[in-house]
PDB file of C-alpha atoms in Angstrom:
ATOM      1  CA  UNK P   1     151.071  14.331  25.164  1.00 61.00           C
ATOM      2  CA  UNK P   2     148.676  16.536  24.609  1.00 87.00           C
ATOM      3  CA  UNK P   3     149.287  20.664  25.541  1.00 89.00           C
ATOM      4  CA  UNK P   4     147.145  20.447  28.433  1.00 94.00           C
ATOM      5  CA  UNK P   5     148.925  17.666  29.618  1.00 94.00           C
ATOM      6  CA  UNK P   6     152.215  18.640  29.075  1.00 93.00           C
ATOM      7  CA  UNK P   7     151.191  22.022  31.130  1.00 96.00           C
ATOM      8  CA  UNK P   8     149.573  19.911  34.269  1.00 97.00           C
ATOM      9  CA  UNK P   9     152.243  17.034  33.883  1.00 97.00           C
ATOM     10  CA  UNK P  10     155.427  17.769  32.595  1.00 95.00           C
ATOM     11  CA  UNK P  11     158.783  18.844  33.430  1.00 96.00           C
ATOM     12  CA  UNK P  12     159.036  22.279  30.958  1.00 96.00           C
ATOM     13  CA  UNK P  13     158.330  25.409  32.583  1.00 97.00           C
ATOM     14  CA  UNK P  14     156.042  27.268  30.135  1.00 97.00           C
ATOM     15  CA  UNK P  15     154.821  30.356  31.867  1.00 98.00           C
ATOM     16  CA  UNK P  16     151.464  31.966  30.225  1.00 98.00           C
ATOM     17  CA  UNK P  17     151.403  35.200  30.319  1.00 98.00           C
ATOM     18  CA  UNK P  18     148.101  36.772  29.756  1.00 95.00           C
ATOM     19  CA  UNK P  19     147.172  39.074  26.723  1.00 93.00           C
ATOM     20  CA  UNK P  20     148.841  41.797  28.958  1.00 94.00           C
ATOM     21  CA  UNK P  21     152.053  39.858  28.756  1.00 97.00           C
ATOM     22  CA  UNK P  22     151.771  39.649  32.754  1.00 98.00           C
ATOM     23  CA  UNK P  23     151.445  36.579  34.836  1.00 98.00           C
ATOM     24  CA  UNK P  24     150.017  36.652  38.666  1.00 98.00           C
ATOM     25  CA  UNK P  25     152.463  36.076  40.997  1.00 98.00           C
ATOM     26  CA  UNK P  26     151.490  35.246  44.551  1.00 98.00           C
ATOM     27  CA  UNK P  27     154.663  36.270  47.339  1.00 98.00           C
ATOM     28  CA  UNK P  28     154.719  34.961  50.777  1.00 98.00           C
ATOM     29  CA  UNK P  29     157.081  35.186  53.347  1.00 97.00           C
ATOM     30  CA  UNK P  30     159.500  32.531  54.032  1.00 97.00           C
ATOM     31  CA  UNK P  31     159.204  31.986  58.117  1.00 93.00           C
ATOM     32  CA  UNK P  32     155.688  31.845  58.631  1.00 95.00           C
ATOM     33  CA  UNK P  33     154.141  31.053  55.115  1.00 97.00           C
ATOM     34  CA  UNK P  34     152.342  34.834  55.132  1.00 97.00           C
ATOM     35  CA  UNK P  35     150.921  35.681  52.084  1.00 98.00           C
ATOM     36  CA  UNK P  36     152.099  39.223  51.589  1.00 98.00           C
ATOM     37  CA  UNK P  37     151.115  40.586  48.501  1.00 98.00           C
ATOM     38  CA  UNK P  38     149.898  39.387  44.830  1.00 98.00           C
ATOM     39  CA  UNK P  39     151.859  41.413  41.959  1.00 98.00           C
ATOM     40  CA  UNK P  40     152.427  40.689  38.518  1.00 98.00           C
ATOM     41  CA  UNK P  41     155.540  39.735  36.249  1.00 98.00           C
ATOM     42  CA  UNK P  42     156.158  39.998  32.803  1.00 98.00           C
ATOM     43  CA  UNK P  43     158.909  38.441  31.092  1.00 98.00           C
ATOM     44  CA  UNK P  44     161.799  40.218  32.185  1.00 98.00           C
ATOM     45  CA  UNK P  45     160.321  40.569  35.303  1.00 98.00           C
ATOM     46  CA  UNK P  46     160.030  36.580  35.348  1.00 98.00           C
ATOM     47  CA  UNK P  47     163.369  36.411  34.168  1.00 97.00           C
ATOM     48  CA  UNK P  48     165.549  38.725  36.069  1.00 97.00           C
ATOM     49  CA  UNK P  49     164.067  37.059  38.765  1.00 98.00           C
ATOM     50  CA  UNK P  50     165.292  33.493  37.830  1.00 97.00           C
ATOM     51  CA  UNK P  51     168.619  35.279  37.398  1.00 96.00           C
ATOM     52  CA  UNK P  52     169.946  37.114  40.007  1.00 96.00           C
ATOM     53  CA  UNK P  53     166.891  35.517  42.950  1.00 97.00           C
ATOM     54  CA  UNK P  54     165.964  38.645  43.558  1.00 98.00           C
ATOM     55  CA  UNK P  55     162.362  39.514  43.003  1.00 98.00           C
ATOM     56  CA  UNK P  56     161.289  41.749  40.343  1.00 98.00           C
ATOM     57  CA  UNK P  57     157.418  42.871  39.230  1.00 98.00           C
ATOM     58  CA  UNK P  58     155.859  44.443  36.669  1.00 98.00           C
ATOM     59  CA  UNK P  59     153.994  47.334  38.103  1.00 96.00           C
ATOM     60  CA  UNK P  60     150.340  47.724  36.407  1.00 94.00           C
ATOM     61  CA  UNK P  61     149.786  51.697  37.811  1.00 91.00           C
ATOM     62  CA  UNK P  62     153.272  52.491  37.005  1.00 93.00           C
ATOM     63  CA  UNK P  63     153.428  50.683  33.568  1.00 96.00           C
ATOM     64  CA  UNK P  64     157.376  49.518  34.845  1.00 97.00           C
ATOM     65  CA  UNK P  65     159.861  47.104  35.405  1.00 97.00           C
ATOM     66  CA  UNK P  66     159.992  46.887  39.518  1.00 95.00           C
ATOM     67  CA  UNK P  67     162.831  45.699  41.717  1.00 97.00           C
ATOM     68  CA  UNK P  68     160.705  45.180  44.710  1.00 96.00           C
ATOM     69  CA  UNK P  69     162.849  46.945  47.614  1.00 95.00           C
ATOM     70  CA  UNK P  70     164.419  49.810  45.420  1.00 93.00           C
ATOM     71  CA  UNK P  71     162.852  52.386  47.488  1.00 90.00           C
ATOM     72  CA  UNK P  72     161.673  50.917  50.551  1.00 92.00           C
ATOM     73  CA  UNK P  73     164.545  48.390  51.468  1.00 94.00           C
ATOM     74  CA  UNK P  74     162.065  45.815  51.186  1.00 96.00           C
ATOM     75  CA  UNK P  75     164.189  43.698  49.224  1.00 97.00           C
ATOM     76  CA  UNK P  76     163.204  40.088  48.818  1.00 98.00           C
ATOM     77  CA  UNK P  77     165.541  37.111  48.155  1.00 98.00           C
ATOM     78  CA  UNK P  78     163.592  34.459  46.347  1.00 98.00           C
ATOM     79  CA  UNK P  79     163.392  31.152  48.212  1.00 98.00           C
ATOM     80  CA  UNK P  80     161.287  29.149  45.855  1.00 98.00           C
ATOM     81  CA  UNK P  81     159.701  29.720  42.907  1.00 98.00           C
ATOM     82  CA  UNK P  82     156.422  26.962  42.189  1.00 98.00           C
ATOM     83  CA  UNK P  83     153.865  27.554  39.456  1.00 98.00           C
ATOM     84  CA  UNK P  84     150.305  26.435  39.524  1.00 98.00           C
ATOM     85  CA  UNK P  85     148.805  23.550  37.250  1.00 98.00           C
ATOM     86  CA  UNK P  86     148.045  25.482  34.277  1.00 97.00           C
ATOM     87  CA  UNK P  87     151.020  27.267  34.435  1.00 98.00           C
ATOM     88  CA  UNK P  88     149.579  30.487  34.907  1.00 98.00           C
ATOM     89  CA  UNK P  89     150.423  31.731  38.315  1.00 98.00           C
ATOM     90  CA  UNK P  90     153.121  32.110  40.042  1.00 98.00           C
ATOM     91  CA  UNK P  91     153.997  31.211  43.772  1.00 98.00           C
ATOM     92  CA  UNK P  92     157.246  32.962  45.042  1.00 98.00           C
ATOM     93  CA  UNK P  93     158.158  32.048  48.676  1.00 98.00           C
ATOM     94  CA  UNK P  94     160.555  35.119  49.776  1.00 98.00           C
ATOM     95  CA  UNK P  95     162.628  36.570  52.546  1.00 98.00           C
ATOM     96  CA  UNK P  96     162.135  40.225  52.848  1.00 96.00           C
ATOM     97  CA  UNK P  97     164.838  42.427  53.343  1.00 96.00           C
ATOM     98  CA  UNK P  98     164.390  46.100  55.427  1.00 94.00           C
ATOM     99  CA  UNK P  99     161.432  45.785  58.195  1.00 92.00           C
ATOM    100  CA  UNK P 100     160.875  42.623  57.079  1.00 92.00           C
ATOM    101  CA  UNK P 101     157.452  43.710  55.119  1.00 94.00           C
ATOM    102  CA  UNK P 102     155.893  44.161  51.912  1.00 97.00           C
ATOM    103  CA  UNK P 103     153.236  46.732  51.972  1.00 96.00           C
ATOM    104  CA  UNK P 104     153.971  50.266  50.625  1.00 94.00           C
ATOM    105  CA  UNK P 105     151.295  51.775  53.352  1.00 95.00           C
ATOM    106  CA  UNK P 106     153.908  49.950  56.179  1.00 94.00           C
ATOM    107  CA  UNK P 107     152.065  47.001  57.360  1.00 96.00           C
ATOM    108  CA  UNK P 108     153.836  43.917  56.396  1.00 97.00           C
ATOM    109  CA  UNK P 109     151.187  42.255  54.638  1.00 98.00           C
ATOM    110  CA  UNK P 110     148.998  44.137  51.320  1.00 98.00           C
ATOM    111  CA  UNK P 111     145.916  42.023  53.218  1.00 98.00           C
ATOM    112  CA  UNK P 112     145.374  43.931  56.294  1.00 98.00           C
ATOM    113  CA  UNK P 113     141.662  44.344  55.946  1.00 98.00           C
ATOM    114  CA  UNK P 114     139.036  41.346  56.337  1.00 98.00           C
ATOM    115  CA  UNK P 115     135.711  42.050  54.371  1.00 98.00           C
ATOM    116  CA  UNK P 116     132.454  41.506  56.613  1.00 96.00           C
ATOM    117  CA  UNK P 117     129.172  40.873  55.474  1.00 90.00           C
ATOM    118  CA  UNK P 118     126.895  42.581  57.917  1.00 83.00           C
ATOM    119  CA  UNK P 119     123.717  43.893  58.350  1.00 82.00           C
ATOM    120  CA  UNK P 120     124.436  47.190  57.349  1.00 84.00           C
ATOM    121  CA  UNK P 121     126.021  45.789  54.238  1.00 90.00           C
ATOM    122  CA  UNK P 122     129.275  44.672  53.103  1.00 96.00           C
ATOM    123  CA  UNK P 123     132.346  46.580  54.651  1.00 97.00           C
ATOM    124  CA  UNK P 124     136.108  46.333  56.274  1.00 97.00           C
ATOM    125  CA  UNK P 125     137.559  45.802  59.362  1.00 97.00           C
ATOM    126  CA  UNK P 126     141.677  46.649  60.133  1.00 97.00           C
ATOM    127  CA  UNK P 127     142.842  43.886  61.945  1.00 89.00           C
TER     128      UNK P 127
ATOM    129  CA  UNK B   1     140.109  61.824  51.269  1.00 61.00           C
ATOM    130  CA  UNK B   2     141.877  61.470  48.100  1.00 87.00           C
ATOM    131  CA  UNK B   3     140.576  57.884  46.237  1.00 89.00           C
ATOM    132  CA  UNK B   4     144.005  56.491  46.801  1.00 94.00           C
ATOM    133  CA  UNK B   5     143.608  57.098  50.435  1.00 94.00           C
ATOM    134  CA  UNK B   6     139.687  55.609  50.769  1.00 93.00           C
ATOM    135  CA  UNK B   7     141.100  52.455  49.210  1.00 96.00           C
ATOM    136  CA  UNK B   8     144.253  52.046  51.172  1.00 97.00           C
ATOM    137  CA  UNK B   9     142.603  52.903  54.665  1.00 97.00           C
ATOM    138  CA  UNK B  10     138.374  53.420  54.189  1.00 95.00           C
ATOM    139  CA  UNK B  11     136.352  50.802  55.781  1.00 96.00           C
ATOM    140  CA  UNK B  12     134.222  50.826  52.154  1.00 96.00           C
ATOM    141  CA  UNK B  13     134.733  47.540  50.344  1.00 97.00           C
ATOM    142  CA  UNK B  14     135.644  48.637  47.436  1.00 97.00           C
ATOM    143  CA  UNK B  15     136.613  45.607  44.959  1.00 98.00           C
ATOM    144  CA  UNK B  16     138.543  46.898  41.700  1.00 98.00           C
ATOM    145  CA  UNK B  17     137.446  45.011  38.915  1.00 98.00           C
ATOM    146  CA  UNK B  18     139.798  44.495  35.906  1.00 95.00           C
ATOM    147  CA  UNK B  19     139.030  45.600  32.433  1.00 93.00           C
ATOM    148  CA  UNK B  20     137.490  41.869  32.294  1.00 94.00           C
ATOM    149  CA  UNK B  21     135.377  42.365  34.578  1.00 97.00           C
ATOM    150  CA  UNK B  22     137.454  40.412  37.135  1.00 97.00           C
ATOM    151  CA  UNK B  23     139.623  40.374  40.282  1.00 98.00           C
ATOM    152  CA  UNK B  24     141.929  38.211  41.431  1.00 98.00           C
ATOM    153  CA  UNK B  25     141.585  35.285  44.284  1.00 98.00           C
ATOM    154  CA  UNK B  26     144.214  33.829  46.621  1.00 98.00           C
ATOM    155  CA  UNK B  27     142.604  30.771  48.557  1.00 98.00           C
ATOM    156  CA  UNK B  28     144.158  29.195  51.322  1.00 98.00           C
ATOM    157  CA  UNK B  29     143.592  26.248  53.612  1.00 97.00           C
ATOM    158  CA  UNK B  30     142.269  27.406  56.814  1.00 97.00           C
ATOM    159  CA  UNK B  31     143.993  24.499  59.129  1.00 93.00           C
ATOM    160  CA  UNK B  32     147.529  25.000  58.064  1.00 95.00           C
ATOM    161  CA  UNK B  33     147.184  28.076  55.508  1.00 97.00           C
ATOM    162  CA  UNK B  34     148.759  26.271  52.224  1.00 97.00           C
ATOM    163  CA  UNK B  35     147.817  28.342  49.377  1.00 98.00           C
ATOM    164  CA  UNK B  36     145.988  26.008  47.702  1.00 98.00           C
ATOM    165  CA  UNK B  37     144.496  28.288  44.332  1.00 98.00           C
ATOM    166  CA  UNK B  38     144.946  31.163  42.081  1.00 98.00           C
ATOM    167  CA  UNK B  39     141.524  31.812  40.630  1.00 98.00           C
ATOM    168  CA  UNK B  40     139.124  35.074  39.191  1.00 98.00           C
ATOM    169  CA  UNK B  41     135.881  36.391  40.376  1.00 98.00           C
ATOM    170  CA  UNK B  42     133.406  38.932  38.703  1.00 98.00           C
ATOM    171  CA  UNK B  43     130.726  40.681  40.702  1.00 98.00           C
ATOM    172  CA  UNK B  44     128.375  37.882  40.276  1.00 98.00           C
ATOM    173  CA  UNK B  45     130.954  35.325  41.832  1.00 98.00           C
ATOM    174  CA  UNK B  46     132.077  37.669  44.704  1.00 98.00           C
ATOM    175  CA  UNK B  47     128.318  38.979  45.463  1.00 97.00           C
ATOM    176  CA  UNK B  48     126.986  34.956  45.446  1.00 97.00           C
ATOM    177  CA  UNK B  49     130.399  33.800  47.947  1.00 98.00           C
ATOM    178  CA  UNK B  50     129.635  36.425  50.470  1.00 97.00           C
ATOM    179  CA  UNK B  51     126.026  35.512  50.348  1.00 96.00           C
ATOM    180  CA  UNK B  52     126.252  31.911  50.499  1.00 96.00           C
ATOM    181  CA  UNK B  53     129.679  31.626  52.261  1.00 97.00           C
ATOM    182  CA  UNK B  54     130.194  29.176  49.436  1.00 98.00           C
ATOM    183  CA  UNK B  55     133.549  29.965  47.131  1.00 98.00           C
ATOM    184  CA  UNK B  56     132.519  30.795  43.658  1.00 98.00           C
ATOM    185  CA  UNK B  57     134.554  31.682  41.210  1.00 98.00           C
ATOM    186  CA  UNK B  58     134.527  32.831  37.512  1.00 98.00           C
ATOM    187  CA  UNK B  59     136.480  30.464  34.724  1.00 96.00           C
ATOM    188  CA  UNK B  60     138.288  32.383  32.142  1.00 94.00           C
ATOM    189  CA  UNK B  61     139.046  28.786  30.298  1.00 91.00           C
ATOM    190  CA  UNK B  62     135.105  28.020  30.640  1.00 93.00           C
ATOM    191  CA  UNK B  63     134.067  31.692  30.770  1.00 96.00           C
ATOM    192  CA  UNK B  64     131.510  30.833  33.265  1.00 97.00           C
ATOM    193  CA  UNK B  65     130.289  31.364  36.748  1.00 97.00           C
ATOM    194  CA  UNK B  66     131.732  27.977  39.293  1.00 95.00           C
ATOM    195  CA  UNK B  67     130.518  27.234  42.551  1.00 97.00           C
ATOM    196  CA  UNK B  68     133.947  25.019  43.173  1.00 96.00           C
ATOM    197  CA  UNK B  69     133.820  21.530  43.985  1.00 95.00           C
ATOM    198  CA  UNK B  70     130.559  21.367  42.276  1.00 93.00           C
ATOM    199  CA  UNK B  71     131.376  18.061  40.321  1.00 90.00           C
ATOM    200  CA  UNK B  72     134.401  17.152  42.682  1.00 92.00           C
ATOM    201  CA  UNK B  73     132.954  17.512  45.736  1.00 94.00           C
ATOM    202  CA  UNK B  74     136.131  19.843  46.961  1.00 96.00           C
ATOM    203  CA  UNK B  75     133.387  22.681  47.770  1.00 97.00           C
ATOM    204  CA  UNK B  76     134.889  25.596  49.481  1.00 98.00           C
ATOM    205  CA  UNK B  77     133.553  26.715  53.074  1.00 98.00           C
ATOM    206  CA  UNK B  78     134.429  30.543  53.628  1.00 98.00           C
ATOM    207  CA  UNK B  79     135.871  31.104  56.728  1.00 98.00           C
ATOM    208  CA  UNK B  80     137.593  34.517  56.049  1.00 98.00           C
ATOM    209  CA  UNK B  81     137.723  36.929  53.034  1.00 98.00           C
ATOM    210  CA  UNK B  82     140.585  39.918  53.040  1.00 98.00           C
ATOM    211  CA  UNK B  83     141.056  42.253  49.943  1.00 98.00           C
ATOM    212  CA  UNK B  84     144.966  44.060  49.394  1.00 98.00           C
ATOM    213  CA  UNK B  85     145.980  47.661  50.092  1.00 98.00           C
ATOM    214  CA  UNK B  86     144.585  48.629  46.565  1.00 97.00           C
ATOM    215  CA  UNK B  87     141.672  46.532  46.701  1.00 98.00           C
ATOM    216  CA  UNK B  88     142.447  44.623  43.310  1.00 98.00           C
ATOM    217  CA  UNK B  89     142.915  41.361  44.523  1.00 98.00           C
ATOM    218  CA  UNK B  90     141.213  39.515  47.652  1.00 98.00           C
ATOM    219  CA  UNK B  91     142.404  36.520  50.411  1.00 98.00           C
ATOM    220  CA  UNK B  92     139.936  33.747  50.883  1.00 98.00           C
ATOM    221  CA  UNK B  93     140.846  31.135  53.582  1.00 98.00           C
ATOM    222  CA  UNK B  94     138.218  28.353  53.215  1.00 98.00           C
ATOM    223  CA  UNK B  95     138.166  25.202  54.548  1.00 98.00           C
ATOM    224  CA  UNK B  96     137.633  22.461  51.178  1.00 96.00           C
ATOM    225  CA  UNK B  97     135.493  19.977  51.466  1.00 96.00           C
ATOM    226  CA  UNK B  98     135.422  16.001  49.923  1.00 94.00           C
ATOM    227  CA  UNK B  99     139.175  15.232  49.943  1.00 92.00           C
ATOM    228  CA  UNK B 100     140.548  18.572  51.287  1.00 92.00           C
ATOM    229  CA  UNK B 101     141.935  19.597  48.225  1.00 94.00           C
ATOM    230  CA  UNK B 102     141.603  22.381  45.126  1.00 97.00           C
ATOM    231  CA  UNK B 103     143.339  20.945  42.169  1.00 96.00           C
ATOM    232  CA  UNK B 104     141.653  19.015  39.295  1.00 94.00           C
ATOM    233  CA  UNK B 105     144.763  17.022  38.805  1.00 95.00           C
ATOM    234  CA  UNK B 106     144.298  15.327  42.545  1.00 94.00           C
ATOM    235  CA  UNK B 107     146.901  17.335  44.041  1.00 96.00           C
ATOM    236  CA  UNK B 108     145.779  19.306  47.446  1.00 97.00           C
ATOM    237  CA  UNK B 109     147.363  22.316  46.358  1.00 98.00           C
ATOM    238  CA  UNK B 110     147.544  23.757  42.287  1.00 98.00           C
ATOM    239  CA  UNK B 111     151.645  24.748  42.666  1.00 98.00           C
ATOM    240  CA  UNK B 112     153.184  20.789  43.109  1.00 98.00           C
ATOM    241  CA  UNK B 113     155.740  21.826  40.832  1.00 98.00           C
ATOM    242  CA  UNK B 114     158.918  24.408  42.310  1.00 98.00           C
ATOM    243  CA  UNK B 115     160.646  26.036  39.381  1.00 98.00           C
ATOM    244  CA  UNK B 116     164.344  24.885  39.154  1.00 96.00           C
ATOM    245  CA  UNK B 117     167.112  27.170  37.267  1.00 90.00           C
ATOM    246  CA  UNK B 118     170.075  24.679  36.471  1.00 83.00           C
ATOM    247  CA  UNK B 119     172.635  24.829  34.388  1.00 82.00           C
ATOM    248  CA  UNK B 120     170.198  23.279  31.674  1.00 84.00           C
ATOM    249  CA  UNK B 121     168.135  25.628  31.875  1.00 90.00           C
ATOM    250  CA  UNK B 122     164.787  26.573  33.969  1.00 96.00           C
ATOM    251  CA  UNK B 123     162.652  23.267  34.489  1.00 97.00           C
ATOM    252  CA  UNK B 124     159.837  21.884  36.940  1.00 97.00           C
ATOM    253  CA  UNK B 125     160.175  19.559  39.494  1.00 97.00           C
ATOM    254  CA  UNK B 126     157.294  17.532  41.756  1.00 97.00           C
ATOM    255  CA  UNK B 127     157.058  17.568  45.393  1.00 89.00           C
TER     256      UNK B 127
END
């Protein structure tokens, strides 16, 4: 079996983790299939994750290990964990603890803007 | 309006490239909202999808600019674009055209495989 094949096709989970050491990591909530927010794990991240199904990040501004909820309640209890075919993303399906959301500016999704192409160029709405 | 600020709440679309050159790219279905891809765009790819409503990404395996679905047919019809709180990482919902789905292995969806911790250790399982 070649590597590429055993990625795509088989049964060993073999996270890649970029040159950063970080994989993406899409989280979305467990009701209503919401996509709340895309972070980033390292290794313990990925790990103490697996381990006590709670989610933890790396944070990329903070350069830190990041139990998601510490500060805002916002805990989330991992439902499912599914990777992606190359192994290099990372789909967490979560319920979130506190208010129920995930973005640090108190909406409940990070994607609370759509981008419009107009005629006045490209811009966003709030919605 | 500190930059922080114009991010989080401006109407300016904004898009915060990576060090590569690239940002991030959750794409959904549009009928039933499956998260079907984890992907990259540079400039080029972003700028050419909001022109031609067309998804076009950039491959990091390939390093080079993909209009998707150009040699499987799954091309990607933008119906909605939304970027994250910070602006480093954008929603596309699009609806996929020749057999509805995003994955070069035949799957509809890139994550067919949920991450299972047992007592053996952490494996993959297909669903």
């Amino acid at each position: 079996m070649s590597e590429t094949h055993a990625l795509e096709e088989g049964s060993a989970f073999a996270p890649q983790f970029d040159d950063s050491g970080l994989i993406a990591c899409i989280t979305r909530a467990s009701g209503d299939g919401e996509v709340l927010m895309l972070a980033y794990m390292n290794a313990e991240a990925l790990r103490l994750t697996l381990e006590t199904g709670v989610a933890h990040y790396w944070s990329r501004s903070r350069n830190s290990l990041w139990r998601k909820g510490d500060t805002s309640g916002q805990i989330q209890t991992v439902r499912e964990i599914r990777t992606d075919c190359d192994q290099d993303a990372l789909l967490l399906t979560v319920e979130a603890g506190g208010d129920g959301g995930a973005c640090h500016t108190g909406r409940r999704s990070c994607f609370y803007r759509k981008v419009i192409a107009g005629d006045e160029g490209v811009g966003l709405v709030f919605d």
